[in-house]
CSV table of C-alpha atoms and ligand atoms in Angstrom, one decimal:
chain,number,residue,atom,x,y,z
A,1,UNK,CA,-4.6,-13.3,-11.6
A,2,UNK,CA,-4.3,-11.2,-15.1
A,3,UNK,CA,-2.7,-8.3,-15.7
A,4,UNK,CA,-5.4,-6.2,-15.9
A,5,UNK,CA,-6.4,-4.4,-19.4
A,6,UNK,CA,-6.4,-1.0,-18.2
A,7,UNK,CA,-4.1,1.7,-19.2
A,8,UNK,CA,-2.9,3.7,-16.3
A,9,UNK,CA,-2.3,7.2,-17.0
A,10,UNK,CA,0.0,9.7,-16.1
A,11,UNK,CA,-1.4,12.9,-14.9
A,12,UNK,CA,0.8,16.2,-14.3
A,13,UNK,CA,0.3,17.7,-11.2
A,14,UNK,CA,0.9,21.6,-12.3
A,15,UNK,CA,3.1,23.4,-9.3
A,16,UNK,CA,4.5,26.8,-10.0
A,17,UNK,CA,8.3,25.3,-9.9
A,18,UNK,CA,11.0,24.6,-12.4
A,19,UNK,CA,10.3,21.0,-11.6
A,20,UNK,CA,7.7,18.9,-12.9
A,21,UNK,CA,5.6,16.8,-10.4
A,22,UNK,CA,3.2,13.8,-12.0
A,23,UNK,CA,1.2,11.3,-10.6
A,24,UNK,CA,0.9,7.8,-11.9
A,25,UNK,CA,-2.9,6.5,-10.9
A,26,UNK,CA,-2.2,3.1,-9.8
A,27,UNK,CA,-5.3,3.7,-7.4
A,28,UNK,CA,-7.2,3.5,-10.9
A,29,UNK,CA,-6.3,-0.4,-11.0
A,30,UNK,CA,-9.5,-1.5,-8.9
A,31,UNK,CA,-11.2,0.2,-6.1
A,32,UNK,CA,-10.8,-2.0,-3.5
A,33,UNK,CA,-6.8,-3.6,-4.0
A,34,UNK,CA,-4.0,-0.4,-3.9
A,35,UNK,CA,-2.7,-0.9,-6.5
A,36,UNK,CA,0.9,-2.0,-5.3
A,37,UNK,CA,-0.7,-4.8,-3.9
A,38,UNK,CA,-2.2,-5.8,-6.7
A,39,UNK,CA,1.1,-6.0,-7.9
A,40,UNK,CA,2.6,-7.3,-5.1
A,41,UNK,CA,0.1,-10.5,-4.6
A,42,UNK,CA,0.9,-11.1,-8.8
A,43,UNK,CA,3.2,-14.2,-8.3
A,44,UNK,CA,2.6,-15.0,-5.1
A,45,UNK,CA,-0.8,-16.5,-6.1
A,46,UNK,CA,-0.3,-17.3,-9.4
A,47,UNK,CA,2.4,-19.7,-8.4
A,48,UNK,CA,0.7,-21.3,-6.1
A,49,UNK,CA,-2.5,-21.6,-8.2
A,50,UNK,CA,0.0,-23.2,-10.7
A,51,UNK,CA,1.0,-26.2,-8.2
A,52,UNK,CA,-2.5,-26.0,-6.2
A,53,UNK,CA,-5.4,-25.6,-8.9
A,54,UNK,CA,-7.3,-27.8,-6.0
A,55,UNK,CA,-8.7,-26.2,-3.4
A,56,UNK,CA,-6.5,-23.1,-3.3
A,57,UNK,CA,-6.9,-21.1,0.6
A,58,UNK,CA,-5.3,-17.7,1.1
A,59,UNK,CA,-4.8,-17.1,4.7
A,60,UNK,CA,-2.9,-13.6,5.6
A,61,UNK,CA,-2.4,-11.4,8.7
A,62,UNK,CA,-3.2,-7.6,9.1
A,63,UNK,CA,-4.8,-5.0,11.3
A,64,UNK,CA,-8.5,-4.1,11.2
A,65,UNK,CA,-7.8,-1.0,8.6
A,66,UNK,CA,-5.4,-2.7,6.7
A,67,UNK,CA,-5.3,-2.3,2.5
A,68,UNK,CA,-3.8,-5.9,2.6
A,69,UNK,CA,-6.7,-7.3,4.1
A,70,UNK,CA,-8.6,-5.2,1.9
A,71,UNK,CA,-6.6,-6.4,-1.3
A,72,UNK,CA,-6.8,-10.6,-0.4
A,73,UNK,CA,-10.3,-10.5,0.8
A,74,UNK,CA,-11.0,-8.6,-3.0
A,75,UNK,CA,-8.6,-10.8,-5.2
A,76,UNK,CA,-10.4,-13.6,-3.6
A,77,UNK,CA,-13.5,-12.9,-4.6
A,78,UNK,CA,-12.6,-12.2,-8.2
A,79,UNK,CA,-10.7,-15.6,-8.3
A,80,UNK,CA,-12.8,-17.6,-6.4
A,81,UNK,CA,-10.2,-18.6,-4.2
A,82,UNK,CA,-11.6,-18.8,-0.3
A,83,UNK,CA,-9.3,-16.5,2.3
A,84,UNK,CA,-8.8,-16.1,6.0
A,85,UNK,CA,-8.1,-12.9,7.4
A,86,UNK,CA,-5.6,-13.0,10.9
A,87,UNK,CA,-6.8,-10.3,12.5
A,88,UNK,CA,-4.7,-8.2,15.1
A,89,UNK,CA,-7.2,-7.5,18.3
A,90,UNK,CA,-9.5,-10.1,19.9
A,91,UNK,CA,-11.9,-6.9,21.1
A,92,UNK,CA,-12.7,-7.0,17.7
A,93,UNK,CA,-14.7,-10.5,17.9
A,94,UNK,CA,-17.6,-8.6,19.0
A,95,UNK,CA,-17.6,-5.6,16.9
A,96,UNK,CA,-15.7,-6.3,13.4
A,97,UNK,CA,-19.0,-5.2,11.7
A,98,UNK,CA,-18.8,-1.5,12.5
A,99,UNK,CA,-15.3,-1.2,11.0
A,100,UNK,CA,-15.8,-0.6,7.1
A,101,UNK,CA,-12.4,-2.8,5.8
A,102,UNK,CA,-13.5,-6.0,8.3
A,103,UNK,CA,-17.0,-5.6,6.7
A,104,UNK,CA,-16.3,-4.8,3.0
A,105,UNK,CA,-13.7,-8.0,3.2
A,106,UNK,CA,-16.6,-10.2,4.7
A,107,UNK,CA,-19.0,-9.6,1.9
A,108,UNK,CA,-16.3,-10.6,-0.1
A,109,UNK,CA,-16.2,-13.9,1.7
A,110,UNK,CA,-13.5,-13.4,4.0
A,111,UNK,CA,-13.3,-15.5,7.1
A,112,UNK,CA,-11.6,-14.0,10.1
A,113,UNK,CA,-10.1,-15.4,13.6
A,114,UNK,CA,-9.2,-12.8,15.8
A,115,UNK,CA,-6.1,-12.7,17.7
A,116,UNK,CA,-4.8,-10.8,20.6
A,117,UNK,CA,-2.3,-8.3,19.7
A,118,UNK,CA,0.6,-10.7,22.1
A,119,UNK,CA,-0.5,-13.8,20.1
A,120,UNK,CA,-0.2,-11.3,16.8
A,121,UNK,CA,3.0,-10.6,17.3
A,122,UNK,CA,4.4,-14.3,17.4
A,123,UNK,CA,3.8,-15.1,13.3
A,124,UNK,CA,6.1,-17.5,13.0
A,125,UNK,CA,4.4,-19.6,15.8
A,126,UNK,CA,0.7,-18.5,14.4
A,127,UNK,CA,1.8,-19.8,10.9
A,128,UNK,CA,2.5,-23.1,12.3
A,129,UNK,CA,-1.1,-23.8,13.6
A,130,UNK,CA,-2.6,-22.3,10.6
A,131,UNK,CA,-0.6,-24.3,8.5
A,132,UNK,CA,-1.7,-27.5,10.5
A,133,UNK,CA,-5.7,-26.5,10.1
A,134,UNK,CA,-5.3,-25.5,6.9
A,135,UNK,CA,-2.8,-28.0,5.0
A,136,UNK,CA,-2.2,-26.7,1.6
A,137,UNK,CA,-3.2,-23.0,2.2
A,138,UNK,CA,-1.2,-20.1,1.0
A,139,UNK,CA,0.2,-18.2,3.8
A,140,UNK,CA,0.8,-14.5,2.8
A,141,UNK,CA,3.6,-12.5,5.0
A,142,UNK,CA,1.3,-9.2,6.6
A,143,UNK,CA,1.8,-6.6,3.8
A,144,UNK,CA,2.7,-9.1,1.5
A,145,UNK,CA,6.3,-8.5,1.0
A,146,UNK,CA,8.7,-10.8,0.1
A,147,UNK,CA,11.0,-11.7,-3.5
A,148,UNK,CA,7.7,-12.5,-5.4
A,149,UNK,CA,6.1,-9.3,-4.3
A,150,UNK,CA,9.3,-7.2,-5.3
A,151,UNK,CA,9.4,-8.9,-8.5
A,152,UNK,CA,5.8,-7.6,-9.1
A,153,UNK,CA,6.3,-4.0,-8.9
A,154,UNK,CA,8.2,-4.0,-12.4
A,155,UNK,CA,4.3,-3.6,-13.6
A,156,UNK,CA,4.2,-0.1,-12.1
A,157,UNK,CA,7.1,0.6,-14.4
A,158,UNK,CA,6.9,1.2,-18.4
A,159,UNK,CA,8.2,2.7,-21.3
A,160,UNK,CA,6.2,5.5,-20.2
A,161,UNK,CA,7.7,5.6,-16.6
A,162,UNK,CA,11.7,6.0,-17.8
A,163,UNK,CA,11.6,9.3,-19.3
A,164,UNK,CA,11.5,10.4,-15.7
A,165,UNK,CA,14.8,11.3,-13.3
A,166,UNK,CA,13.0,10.5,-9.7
A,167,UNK,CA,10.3,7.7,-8.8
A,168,UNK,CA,8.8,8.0,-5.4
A,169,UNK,CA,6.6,5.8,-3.5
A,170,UNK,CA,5.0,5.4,-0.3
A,171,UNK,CA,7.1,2.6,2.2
A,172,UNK,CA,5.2,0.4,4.9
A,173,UNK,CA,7.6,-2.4,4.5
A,174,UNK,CA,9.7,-1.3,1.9
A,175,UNK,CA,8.7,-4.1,-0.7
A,176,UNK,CA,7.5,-1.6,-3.3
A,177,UNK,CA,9.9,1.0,-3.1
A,178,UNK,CA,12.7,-2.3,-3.6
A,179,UNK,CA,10.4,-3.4,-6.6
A,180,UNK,CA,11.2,0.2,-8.0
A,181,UNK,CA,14.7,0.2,-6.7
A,182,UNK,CA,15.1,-3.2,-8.5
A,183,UNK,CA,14.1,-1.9,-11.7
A,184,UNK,CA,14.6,1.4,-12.2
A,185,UNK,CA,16.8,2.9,-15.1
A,186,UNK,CA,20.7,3.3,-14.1
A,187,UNK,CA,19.8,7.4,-14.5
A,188,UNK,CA,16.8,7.1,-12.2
A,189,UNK,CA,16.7,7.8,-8.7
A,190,UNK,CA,14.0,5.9,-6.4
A,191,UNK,CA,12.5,8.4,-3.5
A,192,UNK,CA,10.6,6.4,-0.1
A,193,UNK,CA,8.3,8.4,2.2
A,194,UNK,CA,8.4,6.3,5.0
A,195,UNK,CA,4.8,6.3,6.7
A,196,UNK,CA,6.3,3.8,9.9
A,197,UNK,CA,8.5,4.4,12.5
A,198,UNK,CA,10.6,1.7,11.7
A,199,UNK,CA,14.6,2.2,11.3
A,200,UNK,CA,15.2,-1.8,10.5
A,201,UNK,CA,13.3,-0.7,6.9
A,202,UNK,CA,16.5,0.9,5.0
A,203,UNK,CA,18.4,-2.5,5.7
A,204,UNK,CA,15.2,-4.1,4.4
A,205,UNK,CA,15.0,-2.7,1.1
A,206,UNK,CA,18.5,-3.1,0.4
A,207,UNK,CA,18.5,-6.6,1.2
A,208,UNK,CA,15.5,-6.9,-1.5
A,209,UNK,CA,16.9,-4.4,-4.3
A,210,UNK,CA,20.7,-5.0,-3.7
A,211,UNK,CA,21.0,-1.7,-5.6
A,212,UNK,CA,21.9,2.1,-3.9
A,213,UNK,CA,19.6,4.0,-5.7
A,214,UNK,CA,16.9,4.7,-3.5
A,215,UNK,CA,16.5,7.4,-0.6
A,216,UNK,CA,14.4,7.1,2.0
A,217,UNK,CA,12.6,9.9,4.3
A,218,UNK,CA,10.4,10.0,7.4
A,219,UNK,CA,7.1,10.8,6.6
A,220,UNK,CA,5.2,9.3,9.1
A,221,UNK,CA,3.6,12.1,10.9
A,222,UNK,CA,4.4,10.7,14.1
A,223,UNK,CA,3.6,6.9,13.5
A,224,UNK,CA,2.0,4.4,11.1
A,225,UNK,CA,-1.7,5.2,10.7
A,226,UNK,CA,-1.8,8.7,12.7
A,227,UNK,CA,-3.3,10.9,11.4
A,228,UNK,CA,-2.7,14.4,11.9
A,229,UNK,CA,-4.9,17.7,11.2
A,230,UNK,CA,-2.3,19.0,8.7
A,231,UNK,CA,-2.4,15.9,6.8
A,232,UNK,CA,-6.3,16.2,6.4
A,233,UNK,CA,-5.7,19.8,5.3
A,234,UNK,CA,-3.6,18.6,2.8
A,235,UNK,CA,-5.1,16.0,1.7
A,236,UNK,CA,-8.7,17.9,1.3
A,237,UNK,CA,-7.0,21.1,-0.1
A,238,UNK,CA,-5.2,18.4,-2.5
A,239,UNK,CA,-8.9,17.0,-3.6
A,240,UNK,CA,-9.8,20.5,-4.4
A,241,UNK,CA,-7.5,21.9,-6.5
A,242,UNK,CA,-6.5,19.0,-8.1
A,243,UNK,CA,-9.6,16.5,-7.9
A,244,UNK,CA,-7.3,13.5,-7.0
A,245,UNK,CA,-8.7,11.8,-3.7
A,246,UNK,CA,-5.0,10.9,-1.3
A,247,UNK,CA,-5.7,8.6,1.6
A,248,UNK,CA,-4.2,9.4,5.2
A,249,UNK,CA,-1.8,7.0,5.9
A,250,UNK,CA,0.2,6.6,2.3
A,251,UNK,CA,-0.4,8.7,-0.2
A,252,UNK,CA,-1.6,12.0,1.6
A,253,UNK,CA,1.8,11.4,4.0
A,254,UNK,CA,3.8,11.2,0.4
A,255,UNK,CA,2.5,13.5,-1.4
A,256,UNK,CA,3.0,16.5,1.6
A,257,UNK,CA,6.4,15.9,2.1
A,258,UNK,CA,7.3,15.7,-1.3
A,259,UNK,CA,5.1,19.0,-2.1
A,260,UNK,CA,7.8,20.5,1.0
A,261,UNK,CA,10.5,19.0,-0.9
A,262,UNK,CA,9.4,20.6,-4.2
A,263,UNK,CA,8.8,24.0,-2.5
A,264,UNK,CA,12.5,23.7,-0.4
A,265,UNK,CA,13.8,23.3,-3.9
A,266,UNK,CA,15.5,19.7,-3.6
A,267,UNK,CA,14.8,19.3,-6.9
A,268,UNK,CA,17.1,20.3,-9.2
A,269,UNK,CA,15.5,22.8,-12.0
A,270,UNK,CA,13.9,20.9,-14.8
A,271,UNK,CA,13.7,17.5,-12.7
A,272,UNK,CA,11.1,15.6,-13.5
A,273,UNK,CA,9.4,13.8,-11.2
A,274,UNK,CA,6.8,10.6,-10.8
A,275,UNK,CA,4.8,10.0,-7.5
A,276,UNK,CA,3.4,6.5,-7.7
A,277,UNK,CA,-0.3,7.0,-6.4
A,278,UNK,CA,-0.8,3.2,-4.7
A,279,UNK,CA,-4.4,4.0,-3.5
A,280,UNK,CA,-5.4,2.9,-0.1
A,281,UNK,CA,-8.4,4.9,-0.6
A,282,UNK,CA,-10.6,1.8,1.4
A,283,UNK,CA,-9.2,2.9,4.4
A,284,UNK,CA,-10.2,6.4,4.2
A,285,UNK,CA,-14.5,5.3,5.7
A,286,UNK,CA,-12.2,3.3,9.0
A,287,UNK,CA,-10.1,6.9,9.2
A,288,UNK,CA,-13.4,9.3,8.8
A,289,UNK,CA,-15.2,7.3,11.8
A,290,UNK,CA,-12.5,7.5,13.8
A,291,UNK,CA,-12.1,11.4,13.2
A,292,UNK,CA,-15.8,11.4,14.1
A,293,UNK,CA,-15.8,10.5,17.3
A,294,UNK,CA,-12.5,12.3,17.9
A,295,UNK,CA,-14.8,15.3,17.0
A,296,UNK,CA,-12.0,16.3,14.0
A,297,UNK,CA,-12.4,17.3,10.8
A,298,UNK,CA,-13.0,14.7,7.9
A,299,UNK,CA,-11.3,13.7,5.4
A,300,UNK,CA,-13.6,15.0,2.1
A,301,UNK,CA,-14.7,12.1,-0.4
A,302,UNK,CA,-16.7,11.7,-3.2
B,1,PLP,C1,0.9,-1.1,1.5
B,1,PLP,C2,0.8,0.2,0.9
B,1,PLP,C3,2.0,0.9,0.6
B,1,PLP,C4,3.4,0.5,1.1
B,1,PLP,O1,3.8,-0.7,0.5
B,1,PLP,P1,5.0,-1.5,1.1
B,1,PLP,O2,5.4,-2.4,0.0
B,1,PLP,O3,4.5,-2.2,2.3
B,1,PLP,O4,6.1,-0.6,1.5
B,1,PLP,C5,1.9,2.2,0.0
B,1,PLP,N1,0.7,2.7,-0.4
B,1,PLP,C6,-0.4,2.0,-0.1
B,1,PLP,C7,-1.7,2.7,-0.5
B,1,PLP,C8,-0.4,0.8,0.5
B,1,PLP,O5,-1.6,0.2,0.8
């Protein structure tokens, strides 16, 4: 993998406020790999291409909308490298061709075997027999976080990034909001919209950054991946004013609380402060059929 040659630019998201909100487009990085999963696969695979330039496998775990899927099935194609997907829910067997990720990451040449969520929830035991079909395979944590991954995120920062007092992020895991953590300026605070339901994630990122300069707050709407009519007002009232497409289960969760934030005046007057945009925008076509059959409204792209 190369860092790519893009530049990714900075964009000020005007808000009648004495703080200043921007939005750094790592979305922009590819269309199909968020781009803190670009990040985060960095050295995971280039290391192991280093010792394996022979047959290199990727095998990693994830649910059927997941932008890690998304992101190996992608990098795979673009390397050449062969992956299995671990999918979450046998149901799926019969039907993975209706759901837009599955199918996007098969035409990239994605394999799958699906599991039933009990058996998905033993990985430790599922790595085992993977690693005894597959000898020699790289086997990527589900959401890709681990040391490697946190050491990747130091790409989403720059001489651009440190004029800035606050640095906020989405958090599934917590491995890019430790990146930040890890290498943010001594005067900069690290902000974590938590999109899960998941209290063990604070110890998580310490463990990872081994720095207190992070926050984190709930943002999850009522659990990972729900999706609720005031987030796809957002989100679609977002697109029009500002013409930046948000996704429903990161960025769109994000970038509302931190507008409530903002407007609740948090901020201290003449803060200025950097939302990290990490795309997830594939999963927006799984979210829109859903909200179809649920008879809601969509979620506006394009
Ligand atoms: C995975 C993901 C995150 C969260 O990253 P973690 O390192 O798991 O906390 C944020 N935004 C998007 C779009 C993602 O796909």
């Amino acid at each position: 993998m190369k860092i790519p040659c893009i530049k990714i630019p900075i964009t000020e998201i005007p808000l009648e406020k004495n703080a200043r909100l921007f939005l750094k487009r790592e979305d922009l990085i590819h269309p199909q790999i968020s781009g803190n999963k670009y990040w985060k696969l960095f050295y995971n695979i280039n290391q192991y291409l280093a010792k394996n330039p022979e047959n290199p496998f990727l095998i990693t775990f994830g649910g059927a909308f997941s932008n890690h899927i998304a992101a190996v099935a992608a990098l795979g194609r673009e390397s050449n490298i062969p992956t299995l997907g671990i999918i979450r829910g046998d149901e799926l067997q019969q039907k993975w061709a209706e759901n837009p990720t599955l199918k996007t990451a098969h035409q990239n040449g994605m394999e799958f075997r699906f599991v039933t969520r009990e058996a998905y929830r033993n990985k430790p035991l599922l790595s085992q027999i993977f690693e005894k079909e597959f000898p020699g395979a790289l086997i990527i944590p589900e959401g890709g976080t681990n040391d490697n991954a946190v050491n990747g995120i130091q790409y989403m920062l720059s001489e651009q990034t440190k004029s800035f007092d606050y640095l906020c992020t989405a958090v599934g895991t917590g491995g890019t909001v430790a990146g930040l953590s890890r290498f943010a300026e001594e005067n900069q605070q690290v902000l974590g919209f938590k999109v899960v339901d998941d209290s063990s994630v604070e110890d998580t990122v310490f463990k990872l950054s081994k720095r207190n300069n992070f926050k984190l707050f709930e943002a999850h709407d009522g659990g990972y991946g729900k999706i609720s009519d005031k987030n796809i007002r957002f989100i679609n009232d977002f697109k029009g004013k500002y013409q930046i497409q948000l996704d429903p289960v990161y960025t769109g969760k994000m970038m509302r609380h931190l507008f409530n934030m903002i407007a609740s005046d948090y901020f201290p007057p003449g803060s200025k402060i950097l939302a990290f945009h990490t795309g997830g925008l594939q999963g927006i076509f799984g979210a829109n059929e859903l909200l179809k059959k649920q008879k809601r409204e969509l979620i506006k792209i394009g």
